[in-house]
PDB file of C-alpha atoms in Angstrom:
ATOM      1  CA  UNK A   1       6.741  -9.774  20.383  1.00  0.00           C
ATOM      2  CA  UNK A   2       6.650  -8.153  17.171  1.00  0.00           C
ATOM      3  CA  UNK A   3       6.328  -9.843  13.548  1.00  0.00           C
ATOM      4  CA  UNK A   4       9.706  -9.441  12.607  1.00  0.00           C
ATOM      5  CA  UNK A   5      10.375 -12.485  14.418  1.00  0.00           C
ATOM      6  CA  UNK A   6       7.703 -14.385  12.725  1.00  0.00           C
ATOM      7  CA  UNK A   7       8.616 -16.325   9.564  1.00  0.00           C
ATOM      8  CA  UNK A   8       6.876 -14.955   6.426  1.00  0.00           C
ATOM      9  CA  UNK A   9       4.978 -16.221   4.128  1.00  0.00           C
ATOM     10  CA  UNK A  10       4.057 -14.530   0.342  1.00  0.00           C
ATOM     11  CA  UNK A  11       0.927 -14.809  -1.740  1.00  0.00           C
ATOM     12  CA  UNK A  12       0.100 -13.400  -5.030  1.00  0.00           C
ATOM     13  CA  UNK A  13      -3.150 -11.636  -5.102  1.00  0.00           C
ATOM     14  CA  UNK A  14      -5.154 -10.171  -7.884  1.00  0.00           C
ATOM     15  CA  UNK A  15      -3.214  -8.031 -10.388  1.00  0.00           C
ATOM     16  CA  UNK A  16      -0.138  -9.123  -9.728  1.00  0.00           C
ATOM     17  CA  UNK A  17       0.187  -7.788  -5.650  1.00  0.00           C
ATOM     18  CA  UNK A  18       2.876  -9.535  -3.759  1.00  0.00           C
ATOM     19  CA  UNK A  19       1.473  -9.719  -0.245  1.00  0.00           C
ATOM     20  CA  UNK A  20       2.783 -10.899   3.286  1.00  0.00           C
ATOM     21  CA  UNK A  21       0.855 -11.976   5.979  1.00  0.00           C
ATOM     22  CA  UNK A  22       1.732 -10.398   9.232  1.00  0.00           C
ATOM     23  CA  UNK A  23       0.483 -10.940  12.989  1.00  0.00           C
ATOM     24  CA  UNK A  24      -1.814 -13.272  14.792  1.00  0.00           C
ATOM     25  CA  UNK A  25      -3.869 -16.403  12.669  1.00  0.00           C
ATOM     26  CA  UNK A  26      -6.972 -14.808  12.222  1.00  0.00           C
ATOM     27  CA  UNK A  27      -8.373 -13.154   8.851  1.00  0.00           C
ATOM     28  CA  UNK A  28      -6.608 -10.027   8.709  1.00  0.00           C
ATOM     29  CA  UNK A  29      -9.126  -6.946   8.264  1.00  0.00           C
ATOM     30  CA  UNK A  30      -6.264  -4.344   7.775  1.00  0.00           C
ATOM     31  CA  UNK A  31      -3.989  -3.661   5.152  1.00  0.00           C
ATOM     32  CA  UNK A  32      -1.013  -1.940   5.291  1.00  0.00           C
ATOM     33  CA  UNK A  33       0.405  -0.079   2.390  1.00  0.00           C
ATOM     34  CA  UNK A  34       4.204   1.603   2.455  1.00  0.00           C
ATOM     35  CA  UNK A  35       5.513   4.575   1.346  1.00  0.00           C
ATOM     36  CA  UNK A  36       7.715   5.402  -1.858  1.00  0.00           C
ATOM     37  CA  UNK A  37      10.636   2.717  -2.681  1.00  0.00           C
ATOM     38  CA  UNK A  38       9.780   0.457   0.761  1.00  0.00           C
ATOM     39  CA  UNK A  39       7.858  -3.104   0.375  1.00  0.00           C
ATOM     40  CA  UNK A  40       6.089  -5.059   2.869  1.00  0.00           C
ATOM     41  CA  UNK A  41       8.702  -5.983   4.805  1.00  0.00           C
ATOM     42  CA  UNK A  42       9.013  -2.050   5.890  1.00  0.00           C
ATOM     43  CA  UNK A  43       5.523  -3.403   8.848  1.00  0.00           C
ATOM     44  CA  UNK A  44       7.488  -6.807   9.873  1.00  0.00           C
ATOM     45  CA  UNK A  45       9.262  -4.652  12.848  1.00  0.00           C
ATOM     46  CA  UNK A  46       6.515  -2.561  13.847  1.00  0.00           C
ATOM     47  CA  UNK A  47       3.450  -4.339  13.341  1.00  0.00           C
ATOM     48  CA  UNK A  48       1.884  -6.041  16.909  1.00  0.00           C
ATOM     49  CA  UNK A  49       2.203 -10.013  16.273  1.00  0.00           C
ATOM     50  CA  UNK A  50      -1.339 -10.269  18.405  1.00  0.00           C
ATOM     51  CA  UNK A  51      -2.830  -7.821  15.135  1.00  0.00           C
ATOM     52  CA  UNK A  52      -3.299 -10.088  11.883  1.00  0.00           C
ATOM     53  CA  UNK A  53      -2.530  -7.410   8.785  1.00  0.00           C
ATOM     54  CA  UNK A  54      -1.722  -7.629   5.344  1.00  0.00           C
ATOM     55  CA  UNK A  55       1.664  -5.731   3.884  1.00  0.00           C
ATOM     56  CA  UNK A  56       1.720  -5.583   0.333  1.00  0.00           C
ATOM     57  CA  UNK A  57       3.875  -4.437  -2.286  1.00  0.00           C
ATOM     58  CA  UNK A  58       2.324  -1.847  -4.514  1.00  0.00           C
ATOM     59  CA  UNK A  59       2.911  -1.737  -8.044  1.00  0.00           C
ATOM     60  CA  UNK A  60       6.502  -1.267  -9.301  1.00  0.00           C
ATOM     61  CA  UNK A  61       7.908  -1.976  -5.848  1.00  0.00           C
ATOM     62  CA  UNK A  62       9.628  -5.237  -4.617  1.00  0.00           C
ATOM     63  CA  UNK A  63       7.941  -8.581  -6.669  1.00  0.00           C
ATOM     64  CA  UNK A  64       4.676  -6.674  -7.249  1.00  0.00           C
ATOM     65  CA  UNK A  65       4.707  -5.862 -11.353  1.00  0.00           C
ATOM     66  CA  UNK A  66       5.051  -1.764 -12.836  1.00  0.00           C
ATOM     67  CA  UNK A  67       2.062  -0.028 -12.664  1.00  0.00           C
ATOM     68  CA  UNK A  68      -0.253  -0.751 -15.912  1.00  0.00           C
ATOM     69  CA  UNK A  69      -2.161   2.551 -16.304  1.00  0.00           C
ATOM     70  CA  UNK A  70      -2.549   5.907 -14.080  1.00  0.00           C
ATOM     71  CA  UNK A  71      -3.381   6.134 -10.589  1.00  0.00           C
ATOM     72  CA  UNK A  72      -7.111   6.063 -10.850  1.00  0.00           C
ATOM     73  CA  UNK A  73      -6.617   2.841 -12.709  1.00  0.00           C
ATOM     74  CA  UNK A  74      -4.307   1.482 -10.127  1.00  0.00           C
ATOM     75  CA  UNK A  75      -6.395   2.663  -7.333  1.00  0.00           C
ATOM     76  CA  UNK A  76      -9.303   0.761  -9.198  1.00  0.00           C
ATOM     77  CA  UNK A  77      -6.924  -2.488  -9.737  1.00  0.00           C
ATOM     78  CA  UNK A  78      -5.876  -2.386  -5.881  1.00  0.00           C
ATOM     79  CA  UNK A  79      -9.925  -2.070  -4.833  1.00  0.00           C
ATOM     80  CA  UNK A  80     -10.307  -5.370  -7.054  1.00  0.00           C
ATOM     81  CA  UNK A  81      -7.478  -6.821  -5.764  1.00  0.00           C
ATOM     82  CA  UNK A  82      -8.844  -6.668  -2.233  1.00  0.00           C
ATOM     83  CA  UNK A  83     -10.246  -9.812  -0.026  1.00  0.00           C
ATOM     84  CA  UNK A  84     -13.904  -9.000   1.213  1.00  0.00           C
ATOM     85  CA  UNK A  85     -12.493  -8.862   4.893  1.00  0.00           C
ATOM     86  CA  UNK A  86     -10.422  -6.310   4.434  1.00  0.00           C
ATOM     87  CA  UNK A  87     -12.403  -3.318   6.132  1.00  0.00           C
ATOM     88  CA  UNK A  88      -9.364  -1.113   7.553  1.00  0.00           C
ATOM     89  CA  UNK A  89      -6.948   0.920   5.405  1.00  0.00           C
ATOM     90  CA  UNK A  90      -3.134   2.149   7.286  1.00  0.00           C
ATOM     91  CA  UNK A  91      -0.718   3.794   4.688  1.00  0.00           C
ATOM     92  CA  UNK A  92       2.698   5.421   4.743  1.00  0.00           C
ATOM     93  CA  UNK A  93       3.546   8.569   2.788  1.00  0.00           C
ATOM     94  CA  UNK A  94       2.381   6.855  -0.660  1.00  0.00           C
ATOM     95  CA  UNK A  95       0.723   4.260   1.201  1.00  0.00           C
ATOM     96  CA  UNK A  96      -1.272   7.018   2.848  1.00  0.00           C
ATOM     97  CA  UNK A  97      -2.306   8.748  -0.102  1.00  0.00           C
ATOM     98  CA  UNK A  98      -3.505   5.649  -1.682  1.00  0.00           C
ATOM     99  CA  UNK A  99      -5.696   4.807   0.979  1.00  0.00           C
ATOM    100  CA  UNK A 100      -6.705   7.802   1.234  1.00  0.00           C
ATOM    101  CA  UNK A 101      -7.974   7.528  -2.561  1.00  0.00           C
ATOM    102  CA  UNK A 102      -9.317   3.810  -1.992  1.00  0.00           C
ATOM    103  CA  UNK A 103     -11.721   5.659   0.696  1.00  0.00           C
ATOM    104  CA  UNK A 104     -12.665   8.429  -1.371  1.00  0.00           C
ATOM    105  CA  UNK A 105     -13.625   5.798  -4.450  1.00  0.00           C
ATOM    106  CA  UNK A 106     -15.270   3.166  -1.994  1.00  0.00           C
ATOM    107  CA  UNK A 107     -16.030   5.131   1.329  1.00  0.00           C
ATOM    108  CA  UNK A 108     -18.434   2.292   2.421  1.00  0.00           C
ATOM    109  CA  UNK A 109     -16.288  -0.688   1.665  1.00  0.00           C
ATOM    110  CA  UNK A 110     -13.539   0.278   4.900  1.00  0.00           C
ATOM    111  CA  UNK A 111     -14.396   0.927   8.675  1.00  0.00           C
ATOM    112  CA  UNK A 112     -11.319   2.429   9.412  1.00  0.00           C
ATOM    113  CA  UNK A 113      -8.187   4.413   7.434  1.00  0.00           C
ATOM    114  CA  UNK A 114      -5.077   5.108   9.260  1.00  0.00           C
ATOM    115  CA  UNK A 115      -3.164   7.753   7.371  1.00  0.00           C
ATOM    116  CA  UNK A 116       0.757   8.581   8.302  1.00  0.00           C
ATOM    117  CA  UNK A 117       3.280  11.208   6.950  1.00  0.00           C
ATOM    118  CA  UNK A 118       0.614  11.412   3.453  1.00  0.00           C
ATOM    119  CA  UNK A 119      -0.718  14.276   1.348  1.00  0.00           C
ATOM    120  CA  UNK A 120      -4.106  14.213  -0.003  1.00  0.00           C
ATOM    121  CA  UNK A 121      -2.485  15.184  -3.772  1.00  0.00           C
ATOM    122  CA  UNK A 122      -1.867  18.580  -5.482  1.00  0.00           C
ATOM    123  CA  UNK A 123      -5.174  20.608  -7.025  1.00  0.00           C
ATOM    124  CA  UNK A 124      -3.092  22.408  -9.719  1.00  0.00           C
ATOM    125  CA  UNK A 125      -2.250  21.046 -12.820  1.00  0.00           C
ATOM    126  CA  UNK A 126       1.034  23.084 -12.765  1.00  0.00           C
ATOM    127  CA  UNK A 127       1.919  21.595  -9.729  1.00  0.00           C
ATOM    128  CA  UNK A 128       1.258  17.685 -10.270  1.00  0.00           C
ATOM    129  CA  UNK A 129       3.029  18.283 -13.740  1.00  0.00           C
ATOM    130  CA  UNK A 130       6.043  19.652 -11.848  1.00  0.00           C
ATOM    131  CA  UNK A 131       5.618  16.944  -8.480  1.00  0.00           C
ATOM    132  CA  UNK A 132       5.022  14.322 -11.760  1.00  0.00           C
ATOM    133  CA  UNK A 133       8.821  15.447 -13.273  1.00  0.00           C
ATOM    134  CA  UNK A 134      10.613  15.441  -9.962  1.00  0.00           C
ATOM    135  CA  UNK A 135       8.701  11.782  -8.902  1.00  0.00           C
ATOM    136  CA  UNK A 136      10.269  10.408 -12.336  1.00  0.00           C
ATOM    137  CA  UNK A 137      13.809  11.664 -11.371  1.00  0.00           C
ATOM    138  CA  UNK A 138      14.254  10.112  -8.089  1.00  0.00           C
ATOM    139  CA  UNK A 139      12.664   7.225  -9.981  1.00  0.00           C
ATOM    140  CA  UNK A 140      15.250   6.868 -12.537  1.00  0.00           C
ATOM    141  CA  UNK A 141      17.217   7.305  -9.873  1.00  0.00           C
ATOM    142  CA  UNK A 142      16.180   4.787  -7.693  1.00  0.00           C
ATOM    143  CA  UNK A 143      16.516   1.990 -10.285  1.00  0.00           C
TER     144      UNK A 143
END
């Protein structure tokens, strides 16, 4: 049985972070983060109902409020925003860059990272400045 079947159920967490519970009724350890324009609800019909996991919306997506500052500031706001049982880190394409980021600024704070489909981030300045410009489009876009 997947979680899709399972009724849902939303808390607010630090900063602002819509969040879903998803999966069996213990503390979830994982946290599941989704790519570019999904939401939590993107997990509810993959995610194993016998795994507890939490699927959050990241900033500017679904309920969750716009991003306040950069991404090293948002990376720092999701960190805080984290419950201390939370050891385990599986992203999506965004998702899996941002974990991969929450590793490299707390390694020892997560057992595990699961990362799908994600790019560790562009080196050049050229490059970010041009990935930053065509990120804002489909943004605009996407509104």
């Amino acid at each position: 049985m997947k979680t899709g079947d399972e009724p849902r159920s939303v808390v607010v967490w630090p900063a602002g972070y819509r969040v879903m519970r998803l999966g069996a009724a213990h503390t979830p350890r994982v946290v599941l983060l989704h790519g570019f324009t999904g939401g939590r609800d993107d997990w509810r019909a993959c995610w194993p109902a016998t795994h507890a996991a939490w699927a959050l919306d990241l900033p500017g997506h679904g309920d969750t409020p716009p991003p306040q500052g950069n991404f090293g500031d948002e990376i720092q706001r999701l960190l805080g925003a984290l419950p201390p049982a939370v050891d385990t880190l599986v992203g999506y394409s965004l998702g899996g860059r941002l974990a991969l980021a929450l590793m490299a600024l707390a390694p020892a704070r997560f057992r595990a990272l699961v990362v799908i489909a994600a790019h560790p981030g562009l080196t050049a300045a050229a490059e970010r400045a041009q990935r930053h410009a065509q990120d804002r489009a489909w943004s605009d876009l996407l509104r």
